[in-house]
Short mmCIF file of N, CA and C in Angstrom, two decimals:
data_model
loop_
_atom_site.label_atom_id
_atom_site.label_comp_id
_atom_site.label_asym_id
_atom_site.label_seq_id
_atom_site.Cartn_x
_atom_site.Cartn_y
_atom_site.Cartn_z
N UNK A 21 -6.01 -0.99 13.05
CA UNK A 21 -6.48 -0.04 12.06
C UNK A 21 -6.07 1.38 12.44
N UNK A 22 -6.07 1.67 13.73
CA UNK A 22 -5.68 3.01 14.16
C UNK A 22 -4.22 3.28 13.86
N UNK A 23 -3.39 2.26 14.00
CA UNK A 23 -1.97 2.42 13.70
C UNK A 23 -1.76 2.67 12.21
N UNK A 24 -2.47 1.94 11.37
CA UNK A 24 -2.34 2.13 9.93
C UNK A 24 -2.85 3.51 9.54
N UNK A 25 -3.93 3.96 10.17
CA UNK A 25 -4.45 5.30 9.91
C UNK A 25 -3.42 6.36 10.28
N UNK A 26 -2.77 6.18 11.42
CA UNK A 26 -1.76 7.13 11.88
C UNK A 26 -0.56 7.13 10.94
N UNK A 27 -0.14 5.95 10.49
CA UNK A 27 0.98 5.86 9.55
C UNK A 27 0.63 6.51 8.22
N UNK A 28 -0.59 6.26 7.73
CA UNK A 28 -1.00 6.84 6.46
C UNK A 28 -1.02 8.36 6.53
N UNK A 29 -1.55 8.90 7.63
CA UNK A 29 -1.59 10.36 7.77
C UNK A 29 -0.20 10.96 7.86
N UNK A 30 0.78 10.18 8.31
CA UNK A 30 2.13 10.71 8.41
C UNK A 30 2.83 10.77 7.05
N UNK A 31 2.52 9.87 6.13
CA UNK A 31 3.24 9.86 4.85
C UNK A 31 2.38 10.28 3.66
N UNK A 32 1.18 10.73 3.85
CA UNK A 32 0.28 11.01 2.72
C UNK A 32 0.75 12.15 1.84
N UNK A 33 1.52 13.11 2.38
CA UNK A 33 2.01 14.22 1.57
C UNK A 33 3.49 14.09 1.23
N UNK A 34 4.10 12.97 1.55
CA UNK A 34 5.51 12.77 1.27
C UNK A 34 5.73 12.59 -0.23
N UNK A 35 6.93 12.90 -0.71
CA UNK A 35 7.22 12.68 -2.13
C UNK A 35 7.09 11.20 -2.48
N UNK A 36 6.52 10.94 -3.63
CA UNK A 36 6.22 9.57 -4.03
C UNK A 36 7.47 8.88 -4.55
N UNK A 37 7.87 7.80 -3.89
CA UNK A 37 9.00 7.00 -4.32
C UNK A 37 8.53 5.55 -4.47
N UNK A 38 9.36 4.74 -5.05
CA UNK A 38 8.98 3.33 -5.22
C UNK A 38 8.91 2.62 -3.88
N UNK A 39 9.79 3.00 -2.94
CA UNK A 39 9.75 2.39 -1.60
C UNK A 39 8.47 2.75 -0.87
N UNK A 40 8.07 4.02 -0.97
CA UNK A 40 6.83 4.45 -0.32
C UNK A 40 5.63 3.77 -0.95
N UNK A 41 5.64 3.62 -2.25
CA UNK A 41 4.52 2.97 -2.93
C UNK A 41 4.41 1.50 -2.55
N UNK A 42 5.53 0.81 -2.44
CA UNK A 42 5.49 -0.60 -2.03
C UNK A 42 5.05 -0.73 -0.57
N UNK A 43 5.50 0.19 0.29
CA UNK A 43 5.08 0.20 1.70
C UNK A 43 3.58 0.42 1.80
N UNK A 44 3.07 1.37 1.01
CA UNK A 44 1.64 1.67 1.01
C UNK A 44 0.83 0.47 0.51
N UNK A 45 1.28 -0.15 -0.57
CA UNK A 45 0.57 -1.32 -1.10
C UNK A 45 0.57 -2.47 -0.10
N UNK A 46 1.64 -2.61 0.68
CA UNK A 46 1.70 -3.63 1.72
C UNK A 46 0.65 -3.35 2.80
N UNK A 47 0.50 -2.07 3.19
CA UNK A 47 -0.51 -1.72 4.19
C UNK A 47 -1.93 -1.98 3.67
N UNK A 48 -2.18 -1.65 2.41
CA UNK A 48 -3.50 -1.89 1.83
C UNK A 48 -3.77 -3.39 1.75
N UNK A 49 -2.75 -4.17 1.40
CA UNK A 49 -2.90 -5.62 1.36
C UNK A 49 -3.20 -6.19 2.74
N UNK A 50 -2.53 -5.66 3.77
CA UNK A 50 -2.78 -6.12 5.14
C UNK A 50 -4.20 -5.79 5.58
N UNK A 51 -4.71 -4.62 5.16
CA UNK A 51 -6.09 -4.26 5.49
C UNK A 51 -7.07 -5.26 4.87
N UNK A 52 -6.77 -5.69 3.65
CA UNK A 52 -7.67 -6.59 2.96
C UNK A 52 -7.56 -8.03 3.38
N UNK A 53 -6.43 -8.42 3.96
CA UNK A 53 -6.26 -9.83 4.30
C UNK A 53 -6.36 -10.08 5.81
N UNK A 54 -5.33 -9.77 6.55
CA UNK A 54 -5.26 -10.09 7.98
C UNK A 54 -6.35 -9.40 8.79
N UNK A 55 -6.43 -8.09 8.64
CA UNK A 55 -7.35 -7.32 9.46
C UNK A 55 -8.79 -7.59 9.07
N UNK A 56 -9.03 -7.79 7.77
CA UNK A 56 -10.38 -8.10 7.31
C UNK A 56 -10.83 -9.45 7.85
N UNK A 57 -9.94 -10.42 7.83
CA UNK A 57 -10.30 -11.75 8.34
C UNK A 57 -10.58 -11.71 9.84
N UNK A 58 -9.79 -10.94 10.58
CA UNK A 58 -10.01 -10.84 12.03
C UNK A 58 -11.34 -10.15 12.34
N UNK A 59 -11.67 -9.12 11.57
CA UNK A 59 -12.94 -8.42 11.79
C UNK A 59 -14.12 -9.31 11.40
N UNK A 60 -13.93 -10.13 10.39
CA UNK A 60 -14.99 -11.04 9.96
C UNK A 60 -15.24 -12.12 11.02
N UNK A 61 -14.17 -12.64 11.61
CA UNK A 61 -14.31 -13.63 12.68
C UNK A 61 -14.99 -13.03 13.90
N UNK A 62 -14.70 -11.76 14.16
CA UNK A 62 -15.30 -11.08 15.29
C UNK A 62 -16.78 -10.81 15.04
N UNK A 63 -17.16 -10.67 13.78
CA UNK A 63 -18.56 -10.44 13.43
C UNK A 63 -19.01 -9.01 13.63
N UNK A 64 -18.09 -8.08 13.59
CA UNK A 64 -18.40 -6.67 13.81
C UNK A 64 -18.66 -5.99 12.47
N UNK A 65 -19.93 -5.70 12.17
CA UNK A 65 -20.29 -5.11 10.88
C UNK A 65 -19.81 -3.68 10.76
N UNK A 66 -19.82 -2.92 11.85
CA UNK A 66 -19.37 -1.53 11.79
C UNK A 66 -17.87 -1.46 11.49
N UNK A 67 -17.12 -2.38 12.06
CA UNK A 67 -15.68 -2.43 11.81
C UNK A 67 -15.40 -2.81 10.36
N UNK A 68 -16.18 -3.73 9.81
CA UNK A 68 -16.02 -4.11 8.41
C UNK A 68 -16.33 -2.95 7.48
N UNK A 69 -17.35 -2.16 7.83
CA UNK A 69 -17.71 -1.01 7.02
C UNK A 69 -16.60 0.04 7.07
N UNK A 70 -16.07 0.31 8.27
CA UNK A 70 -14.97 1.25 8.41
C UNK A 70 -13.73 0.77 7.67
N UNK A 71 -13.51 -0.52 7.70
CA UNK A 71 -12.37 -1.11 7.02
C UNK A 71 -12.47 -0.92 5.51
N UNK A 72 -13.67 -1.10 4.96
CA UNK A 72 -13.83 -0.94 3.52
C UNK A 72 -13.68 0.51 3.09
N UNK A 73 -14.21 1.47 3.87
CA UNK A 73 -14.05 2.88 3.50
C UNK A 73 -12.59 3.31 3.61
N UNK A 74 -11.89 2.79 4.61
CA UNK A 74 -10.48 3.14 4.79
C UNK A 74 -9.64 2.57 3.65
N UNK A 75 -9.87 1.34 3.26
CA UNK A 75 -9.08 0.74 2.18
C UNK A 75 -9.41 1.40 0.84
N UNK A 76 -10.66 1.81 0.61
CA UNK A 76 -11.00 2.53 -0.61
C UNK A 76 -10.29 3.87 -0.68
N UNK A 77 -10.25 4.58 0.44
CA UNK A 77 -9.57 5.88 0.48
C UNK A 77 -8.08 5.70 0.23
N UNK A 78 -7.50 4.65 0.77
CA UNK A 78 -6.07 4.42 0.57
C UNK A 78 -5.77 4.01 -0.86
N UNK A 79 -6.69 3.29 -1.51
CA UNK A 79 -6.50 2.95 -2.92
C UNK A 79 -6.62 4.20 -3.80
N UNK A 80 -7.53 5.11 -3.44
CA UNK A 80 -7.67 6.35 -4.20
C UNK A 80 -6.42 7.21 -4.07
N UNK A 81 -5.75 7.14 -2.91
CA UNK A 81 -4.50 7.87 -2.72
C UNK A 81 -3.48 7.47 -3.77
N UNK A 82 -3.42 6.16 -4.04
CA UNK A 82 -2.46 5.66 -5.02
C UNK A 82 -2.73 6.24 -6.40
N UNK A 83 -3.97 6.22 -6.83
CA UNK A 83 -4.28 6.72 -8.18
C UNK A 83 -4.09 8.23 -8.27
N UNK A 84 -4.45 8.96 -7.22
CA UNK A 84 -4.30 10.42 -7.25
C UNK A 84 -2.83 10.80 -7.26
N UNK A 85 -2.03 10.16 -6.42
CA UNK A 85 -0.62 10.52 -6.34
C UNK A 85 0.14 10.08 -7.58
N UNK A 86 -0.24 8.96 -8.19
CA UNK A 86 0.44 8.53 -9.41
C UNK A 86 0.13 9.46 -10.58
N UNK A 87 -1.02 10.14 -10.53
CA UNK A 87 -1.34 11.09 -11.59
C UNK A 87 -0.66 12.44 -11.37
N UNK A 88 0.02 12.61 -10.24
CA UNK A 88 0.77 13.83 -9.99
C UNK A 88 0.01 14.91 -9.25
N UNK A 89 -1.17 14.61 -8.78
CA UNK A 89 -1.96 15.60 -8.06
C UNK A 89 -1.74 15.45 -6.56
N UNK A 90 -1.96 16.52 -5.79
CA UNK A 90 -1.83 16.41 -4.33
C UNK A 90 -3.06 15.75 -3.72
N UNK A 91 -2.87 15.06 -2.62
CA UNK A 91 -3.96 14.39 -1.91
C UNK A 91 -4.37 15.28 -0.75
N UNK A 92 -5.56 15.90 -0.84
CA UNK A 92 -6.00 16.89 0.13
C UNK A 92 -6.87 16.32 1.23
N UNK A 93 -6.72 15.06 1.53
CA UNK A 93 -7.54 14.43 2.56
C UNK A 93 -6.63 13.79 3.59
N UNK A 94 -7.18 13.60 4.78
CA UNK A 94 -6.51 12.79 5.78
C UNK A 94 -7.56 11.85 6.35
N UNK A 95 -7.11 10.77 6.95
CA UNK A 95 -8.04 9.81 7.53
C UNK A 95 -8.34 10.21 8.96
N UNK A 96 -9.62 10.27 9.28
CA UNK A 96 -10.06 10.55 10.64
C UNK A 96 -11.24 9.66 10.92
N UNK A 97 -11.14 8.86 11.94
CA UNK A 97 -12.15 7.85 12.26
C UNK A 97 -12.37 6.92 11.06
N UNK A 98 -11.28 6.59 10.39
CA UNK A 98 -11.23 5.66 9.27
C UNK A 98 -11.99 6.16 8.04
N UNK A 99 -12.23 7.45 7.96
CA UNK A 99 -12.91 8.04 6.81
C UNK A 99 -12.09 9.22 6.31
N UNK A 100 -12.07 9.45 4.99
CA UNK A 100 -11.32 10.60 4.48
C UNK A 100 -12.04 11.91 4.80
N UNK A 101 -11.28 12.88 5.30
CA UNK A 101 -11.82 14.19 5.65
C UNK A 101 -10.93 15.25 4.99
N UNK A 102 -11.55 16.30 4.47
CA UNK A 102 -10.76 17.38 3.88
C UNK A 102 -10.04 18.13 4.97
N UNK A 103 -8.87 18.60 4.65
CA UNK A 103 -8.08 19.28 5.66
C UNK A 103 -8.09 20.78 5.49
N UNK A 104 -8.77 21.30 4.48
CA UNK A 104 -8.76 22.74 4.26
C UNK A 104 -10.08 23.37 4.70
N UNK A 105 -10.53 23.00 5.86
CA UNK A 105 -11.75 23.57 6.41
C UNK A 105 -11.48 24.92 7.07
N UNK A 106 -12.54 25.61 7.44
CA UNK A 106 -12.41 26.91 8.08
C UNK A 106 -11.97 26.73 9.52
N UNK A 107 -10.97 27.50 9.91
CA UNK A 107 -10.50 27.46 11.28
C UNK A 107 -10.82 28.80 11.92
N UNK A 108 -11.41 28.77 13.08
CA UNK A 108 -11.78 29.98 13.80
C UNK A 108 -10.78 30.22 14.92
N UNK A 109 -10.33 31.45 15.01
CA UNK A 109 -9.44 31.80 16.11
C UNK A 109 -10.28 32.31 17.25
N UNK A 110 -9.88 31.94 18.45
CA UNK A 110 -10.60 32.37 19.63
C UNK A 110 -9.62 33.00 20.58
N UNK A 111 -9.93 34.21 21.00
CA UNK A 111 -9.08 34.89 21.96
C UNK A 111 -9.80 34.93 23.30
N UNK A 112 -9.08 34.62 24.34
CA UNK A 112 -9.67 34.59 25.67
C UNK A 112 -9.37 35.92 26.36
N UNK A 113 -10.42 36.55 26.88
CA UNK A 113 -10.28 37.82 27.58
C UNK A 113 -10.69 37.63 29.03
N UNK A 114 -10.02 38.35 29.90
CA UNK A 114 -10.47 38.40 31.29
C UNK A 114 -11.38 39.60 31.40
N UNK A 115 -12.62 39.35 31.72
CA UNK A 115 -13.60 40.43 31.79
C UNK A 115 -14.03 40.58 33.24
N UNK A 116 -14.10 41.80 33.70
CA UNK A 116 -14.69 42.05 35.01
C UNK A 116 -13.72 42.04 36.15
N UNK A 117 -12.59 42.68 36.05
CA UNK A 117 -11.76 42.93 37.21
C UNK A 117 -10.90 41.78 37.66
N UNK A 118 -11.05 41.43 38.94
CA UNK A 118 -10.09 40.53 39.56
C UNK A 118 -10.56 39.08 39.62
N UNK A 119 -11.57 38.70 38.90
CA UNK A 119 -12.02 37.32 38.95
C UNK A 119 -11.09 36.42 38.14
N UNK A 120 -11.02 35.17 38.49
CA UNK A 120 -10.17 34.23 37.77
C UNK A 120 -10.91 33.54 36.63
N UNK A 121 -12.19 33.81 36.46
CA UNK A 121 -12.95 33.18 35.39
C UNK A 121 -12.66 33.90 34.08
N UNK A 122 -12.58 33.12 33.04
CA UNK A 122 -12.28 33.70 31.74
C UNK A 122 -13.52 33.62 30.86
N UNK A 123 -13.76 34.63 30.12
CA UNK A 123 -14.88 34.65 29.18
C UNK A 123 -14.33 34.91 27.80
N UNK A 124 -14.98 34.39 26.80
CA UNK A 124 -14.51 34.62 25.44
C UNK A 124 -15.51 35.48 24.70
N UNK A 125 -14.99 36.41 23.95
CA UNK A 125 -15.83 37.26 23.10
C UNK A 125 -15.63 36.78 21.67
N UNK A 126 -16.69 36.52 21.01
CA UNK A 126 -16.58 36.00 19.64
C UNK A 126 -16.83 37.10 18.65
#
């Protein structure tokens, strides 16, 4: 599942082609068949829940991209997360002379 998540995050903003769409549908099918069966045999309920949220997010990608809109999410821990969050810059200052310890002023 981690490999599929990594692959999905790499192509989620790529231009939509028929090859990409068939590749994506193959990954979604694999999530629903092989990986789902293995998780079911293992009996791991948390893994099954993560698997269902991941496959739902990947199915939504198909409908959003086919309608021509951008997909503003990426998968993190098998869940869709927005990528336009606030980013804080932090500058590190050396305070107090010759010490090697660094302090940050916010």
